[in-house]
Coordinates of C-alpha atoms and ligand atoms in Angstrom, one line a residue:
M1 CA -25.0 13.3 -8.0
L2 CA -22.7 16.1 -9.0
T3 CA -19.3 15.3 -10.6
V4 CA -16.6 17.9 -10.2
N5 CA -13.0 17.8 -11.4
S6 CA -11.6 21.1 -10.1
I7 CA -10.7 22.3 -6.5
A8 CA -12.6 25.6 -7.2
G9 CA -15.7 23.6 -8.2
V10 CA -15.7 21.6 -5.0
R11 CA -15.1 24.6 -2.8
Q12 CA -18.0 26.4 -4.5
Q13 CA -20.5 23.5 -3.9
I14 CA -19.3 23.0 -0.3
Q15 CA -19.7 26.7 0.4
S16 CA -23.2 26.6 -0.9
W17 CA -24.1 23.6 1.3
R18 CA -22.5 25.2 4.3
Q19 CA -24.6 28.4 3.8
Q20 CA -27.7 26.0 3.9
G21 CA -26.4 24.6 7.2
R22 CA -25.6 21.2 5.8
S23 CA -23.2 18.8 7.5
I24 CA -20.7 17.1 5.2
A25 CA -19.1 13.6 5.3
F26 CA -16.2 12.7 3.1
V27 CA -15.0 9.3 1.7
P28 CA -11.6 9.5 0.0
T29 CA -10.9 6.6 -2.4
M30 CA -8.7 5.6 -5.3
G31 CA -11.7 4.3 -7.2
Y32 CA -12.4 0.8 -8.6
L33 CA -15.1 0.7 -6.0
H34 CA -16.3 -2.5 -4.3
A35 CA -18.8 -3.3 -1.6
G36 CA -16.3 -2.1 1.1
H37 CA -16.2 1.4 -0.4
L38 CA -20.0 1.5 -0.8
S39 CA -20.4 0.5 2.9
L40 CA -18.3 3.7 3.7
V41 CA -20.7 5.8 1.7
E42 CA -23.7 4.1 3.3
Q43 CA -22.3 4.8 6.7
A44 CA -21.6 8.4 5.7
K45 CA -25.2 8.9 4.5
L46 CA -26.3 8.0 8.1
Q47 CA -24.0 10.5 9.7
A48 CA -24.2 13.7 7.6
D49 CA -26.6 15.6 5.2
K50 CA -24.2 15.5 2.3
V51 CA -21.6 12.9 1.2
V52 CA -18.6 13.8 -0.9
V53 CA -16.5 10.9 -2.4
S54 CA -13.2 11.5 -4.0
I55 CA -11.6 9.2 -6.6
F56 CA -7.9 10.0 -7.1
V57 CA -5.2 7.4 -7.8
N58 CA -2.5 9.2 -5.8
P59 CA 0.9 8.9 -7.4
M60 CA 2.7 10.0 -4.3
Q61 CA 1.8 6.9 -2.3
F62 CA 3.1 4.4 -4.9
G63 CA 6.7 3.2 -5.0
P64 CA 8.6 3.1 -8.3
N65 CA 8.0 -0.6 -8.7
E66 CA 4.4 -0.6 -7.6
D67 CA 1.1 -0.8 -9.6
F68 CA 0.4 2.9 -10.1
D69 CA 0.2 2.5 -13.9
R70 CA -1.9 -0.6 -13.9
Y71 CA -4.1 0.4 -11.0
P72 CA -7.6 0.1 -12.5
R73 CA -9.3 3.4 -13.5
T74 CA -13.1 2.7 -13.9
L75 CA -14.6 6.1 -13.5
N76 CA -17.9 5.5 -15.3
E77 CA -18.6 2.3 -13.4
D78 CA -17.6 3.9 -10.1
S79 CA -19.8 6.9 -10.8
A80 CA -22.8 4.6 -11.5
K81 CA -22.1 2.7 -8.2
L82 CA -22.0 6.0 -6.3
Q83 CA -25.3 7.1 -7.7
G84 CA -26.7 3.8 -6.6
V85 CA -25.9 4.6 -3.0
D86 CA -26.9 8.2 -3.3
A87 CA -23.6 10.0 -2.9
D88 CA -24.0 13.7 -3.4
L89 CA -20.8 14.8 -5.0
L90 CA -18.0 12.9 -6.8
F91 CA -14.6 14.8 -6.8
A92 CA -12.4 13.2 -9.5
P93 CA -9.5 15.6 -10.1
P94 CA -6.8 15.0 -12.7
V95 CA -3.2 14.6 -11.3
E96 CA -2.3 18.2 -12.3
E97 CA -5.1 19.6 -10.3
V98 CA -3.7 18.0 -7.1
Y99 CA 0.0 18.3 -7.9
P100 CA 0.4 21.3 -10.3
L101 CA 4.2 21.1 -9.9
G102 CA 4.4 17.3 -9.9
H103 CA 4.2 15.2 -6.7
S104 CA 7.9 15.0 -6.2
A105 CA 8.1 18.8 -5.8
A106 CA 5.1 19.0 -3.5
T107 CA 5.1 19.8 0.3
R108 CA 4.8 16.6 2.3
V109 CA 3.2 15.5 5.5
E110 CA 5.3 13.1 7.6
V111 CA 3.7 11.2 10.5
P112 CA 6.3 9.6 12.7
G113 CA 5.7 6.6 14.9
V114 CA 2.6 4.9 13.5
S115 CA 3.8 5.2 9.9
E116 CA 7.0 3.3 10.7
G117 CA 7.3 -0.5 10.4
L118 CA 4.7 -3.0 9.1
C119 CA 3.6 -1.9 5.6
A120 CA 6.2 0.9 5.5
E121 CA 9.0 -1.7 5.6
K122 CA 8.3 -2.8 2.1
R123 CA 6.6 0.5 1.0
P124 CA 9.0 3.3 2.2
G125 CA 7.3 6.7 1.7
H126 CA 3.9 5.2 1.2
F127 CA 2.3 6.8 4.3
T128 CA 3.9 10.1 3.6
G129 CA 2.0 10.0 0.2
V130 CA -1.2 9.0 1.9
A131 CA -1.0 11.6 4.7
T132 CA -0.1 14.3 2.2
V133 CA -3.0 13.6 -0.2
V134 CA -5.5 13.1 2.6
A135 CA -4.4 16.5 4.2
K136 CA -4.8 18.2 0.8
L137 CA -8.2 16.6 0.3
F138 CA -9.3 17.6 3.8
N139 CA -8.3 21.2 3.1
I140 CA -10.2 21.1 -0.2
V141 CA -13.4 19.5 1.1
Q142 CA -13.3 20.7 4.7
P143 CA -15.7 18.0 5.9
D144 CA -17.2 17.5 9.4
M145 CA -16.2 13.9 9.3
A146 CA -14.2 11.4 7.1
L147 CA -14.7 7.7 6.8
F148 CA -12.0 5.1 6.2
G149 CA -12.0 1.3 6.0
E150 CA -10.4 -0.6 8.8
K151 CA -8.7 -3.0 6.3
D152 CA -6.0 -0.4 6.0
Y153 CA -5.5 -0.4 9.7
Q154 CA -2.1 1.3 9.8
Q155 CA -3.3 3.9 7.3
L156 CA -6.3 4.7 9.6
Q157 CA -3.9 5.2 12.6
V158 CA -1.7 7.4 10.5
I159 CA -4.6 9.6 9.5
R160 CA -5.9 9.8 13.1
R161 CA -2.4 10.9 14.3
M162 CA -2.2 13.5 11.5
V163 CA -5.6 14.9 12.3
A164 CA -4.7 15.2 16.0
D165 CA -1.3 16.6 15.4
L166 CA -2.3 19.2 12.7
C167 CA -5.5 20.1 14.6
F168 CA -8.0 19.3 11.7
A169 CA -11.5 19.8 13.0
I170 CA -12.6 16.5 11.4
E171 CA -14.0 13.4 13.1
I172 CA -12.3 10.3 11.7
I173 CA -14.6 7.3 11.6
G174 CA -13.2 3.7 11.0
V175 CA -15.6 1.4 9.2
P176 CA -15.4 -2.4 9.7
I177 CA -13.8 -4.6 7.0
V178 CA -16.3 -6.0 4.4
R179 CA -15.4 -9.6 3.5
E180 CA -16.2 -11.9 0.7
F181 CA -18.3 -15.1 1.5
D182 CA -15.1 -17.0 2.3
G183 CA -13.6 -14.3 4.6
L184 CA -11.3 -12.6 2.1
A185 CA -11.2 -8.9 2.9
M186 CA -12.6 -6.9 0.0
S187 CA -9.9 -5.0 -1.9
S188 CA -9.5 -3.4 -5.3
R189 CA -6.4 -5.5 -5.7
N190 CA -8.3 -8.9 -5.3
S191 CA -9.1 -8.6 -9.0
Y192 CA -5.4 -9.2 -9.8
L193 CA -5.6 -12.7 -8.4
N194 CA -5.8 -15.7 -10.8
D195 CA -8.1 -18.6 -9.9
A196 CA -5.4 -20.6 -8.0
E197 CA -4.4 -17.5 -6.0
R198 CA -8.0 -16.6 -5.3
N199 CA -8.5 -20.1 -3.8
I200 CA -5.5 -19.6 -1.4
A201 CA -6.3 -15.9 -0.5
P202 CA -9.0 -16.6 2.2
Q203 CA -6.4 -18.4 4.3
L204 CA -4.9 -15.1 5.2
Y205 CA -8.0 -14.4 7.3
Q206 CA -8.0 -18.0 8.6
V207 CA -4.5 -17.6 10.0
L208 CA -5.4 -14.3 11.7
K209 CA -8.5 -16.0 13.2
Q210 CA -6.5 -19.0 14.5
T211 CA -4.0 -16.7 16.1
A212 CA -6.8 -14.6 17.7
D213 CA -8.3 -17.8 19.1
T214 CA -5.0 -18.8 20.6
L215 CA -4.6 -15.4 22.2
A216 CA -8.2 -15.5 23.5
K217 CA -7.3 -18.8 25.2
G218 CA -4.6 -17.1 27.1
A219 CA -1.4 -17.5 25.0
R220 CA 0.9 -14.5 25.4
D221 CA 4.1 -15.7 23.6
Y222 CA 3.7 -13.1 20.9
I223 CA 7.0 -13.8 19.1
R224 CA 6.2 -17.5 18.9
L225 CA 2.7 -16.8 17.6
E226 CA 4.0 -14.4 15.0
Q227 CA 6.5 -17.0 13.8
A228 CA 3.8 -19.6 13.7
G229 CA 1.5 -17.3 11.6
L230 CA 4.3 -16.6 9.1
A231 CA 5.0 -20.4 8.8
D232 CA 1.3 -21.1 8.3
L233 CA 1.1 -18.4 5.5
K234 CA 4.1 -19.9 3.8
T235 CA 2.6 -23.4 4.0
A236 CA -0.6 -22.1 2.4
G237 CA 1.3 -20.7 -0.5
F238 CA 1.8 -17.0 0.4
E239 CA 5.0 -15.1 0.4
P240 CA 4.5 -13.3 3.7
E241 CA 5.9 -9.8 4.4
Y242 CA 4.9 -9.6 8.0
F243 CA 2.6 -11.2 10.6
A244 CA 2.6 -9.0 13.7
I245 CA 0.8 -8.8 17.0
R246 CA 0.6 -5.2 18.2
Q247 CA -1.1 -3.0 20.7
A248 CA -4.4 -1.9 19.0
E249 CA -4.3 1.7 17.6
L250 CA -0.8 2.6 18.9
L251 CA 0.8 -0.3 16.9
T252 CA 3.6 -0.6 19.5
A253 CA 4.8 -4.0 20.8
P254 CA 2.2 -5.2 23.3
H255 CA 2.7 -5.9 27.0
E256 CA 1.8 -9.3 28.3
D257 CA -1.3 -7.7 30.0
A258 CA -2.4 -5.7 27.0
A259 CA -6.2 -5.5 26.9
K260 CA -6.7 -4.7 23.2
L261 CA -4.5 -6.2 20.5
V262 CA -4.5 -6.2 16.7
I263 CA -3.0 -8.9 14.5
L264 CA -1.9 -7.5 11.2
A265 CA -0.5 -9.3 8.1
A266 CA 0.7 -8.5 4.6
A267 CA 1.5 -11.3 2.2
K268 CA 2.0 -11.7 -1.5
L269 CA 0.3 -14.2 -3.8
G270 CA 2.3 -14.0 -7.1
Q271 CA 2.5 -10.2 -7.8
T272 CA -0.5 -9.4 -5.7
R273 CA 0.0 -8.0 -2.2
L274 CA -2.8 -8.6 0.3
I275 CA -3.3 -7.1 3.7
D276 CA -5.7 -7.9 6.5
N277 CA -6.0 -7.5 10.2
L278 CA -8.1 -8.6 13.2
E279 CA -8.6 -6.5 16.4
L280 CA -9.4 -8.4 19.6
S281 CA -10.2 -7.4 23.2
L282 CA -8.9 -9.7 25.9
Ligands
PAF1 O1 -7.2 3.9 1.1 C1 -7.1 4.5 0.0 O2 -7.8 4.2 -1.0 C2 -6.1 5.6 -0.2 O3 -4.9 5.3 0.5 C3 -6.6 7.0 0.2 C4 -7.0 7.1 1.6 C5 -7.8 7.3 -0.7 C6 -5.5 8.0 -0.1 O4 -5.1 8.0 -1.4

């Protein structure tokens, strides 16, 4: 696996692969890789000749009181894991390479609609940071396709919208959530949980599943189900941010006869913020 830190270096390698007629899949990450990330790379390997992975902890998507400074940076371990799944190129730029004038001064990409509400309520500006860095990375790598985990469901819809609106010729592939043995969605932030919090954490998925079961049995009182979900999370020991039933993909309030829904939740355990979701067809 090649490791490249500069934009010029990535462009050179991509150009050489393009001249050989190779297709390219791209997996953007912030590092501290777990099995969920590796499943993105494995999927990418099945879809394209060459797989590029980026590791970049993007300052623009973190709020002032968030975990940018303490977000784990484990480049050597990540690099070994990527070699283990046969990634072809690791792009790990320093912040100055991506934001030479600082991220506050940089041009931004705003995606209205899907980036509003849900996670954006407590993380204003987060999806602008995500859309901006993903647009920059897409322009650098120019892949045929890019793969994102479905755990960050709202993020995935923001990126799909941006790609459609800005006419990027890139196929966006969502990859199912990888879960721990007890149902907890894999996330780099799970490592922040202490033992007591880790024991509570799987109940986030349990509450999503209970709600999905109730919907599958015909319940359509979405507001009451959301309130019940919030109450169940509180009882379990979470400090919930939201528990929402939405139209899948569009993230709008669902009609009573909606055929495809998504239940999304964000909740804190101590200082750690967890998110999860469950899509269901009725
Ligand atoms: O999901 C992530 O890890 C990040 O939000 C992403 C897409 C790599 C952009 O920084």
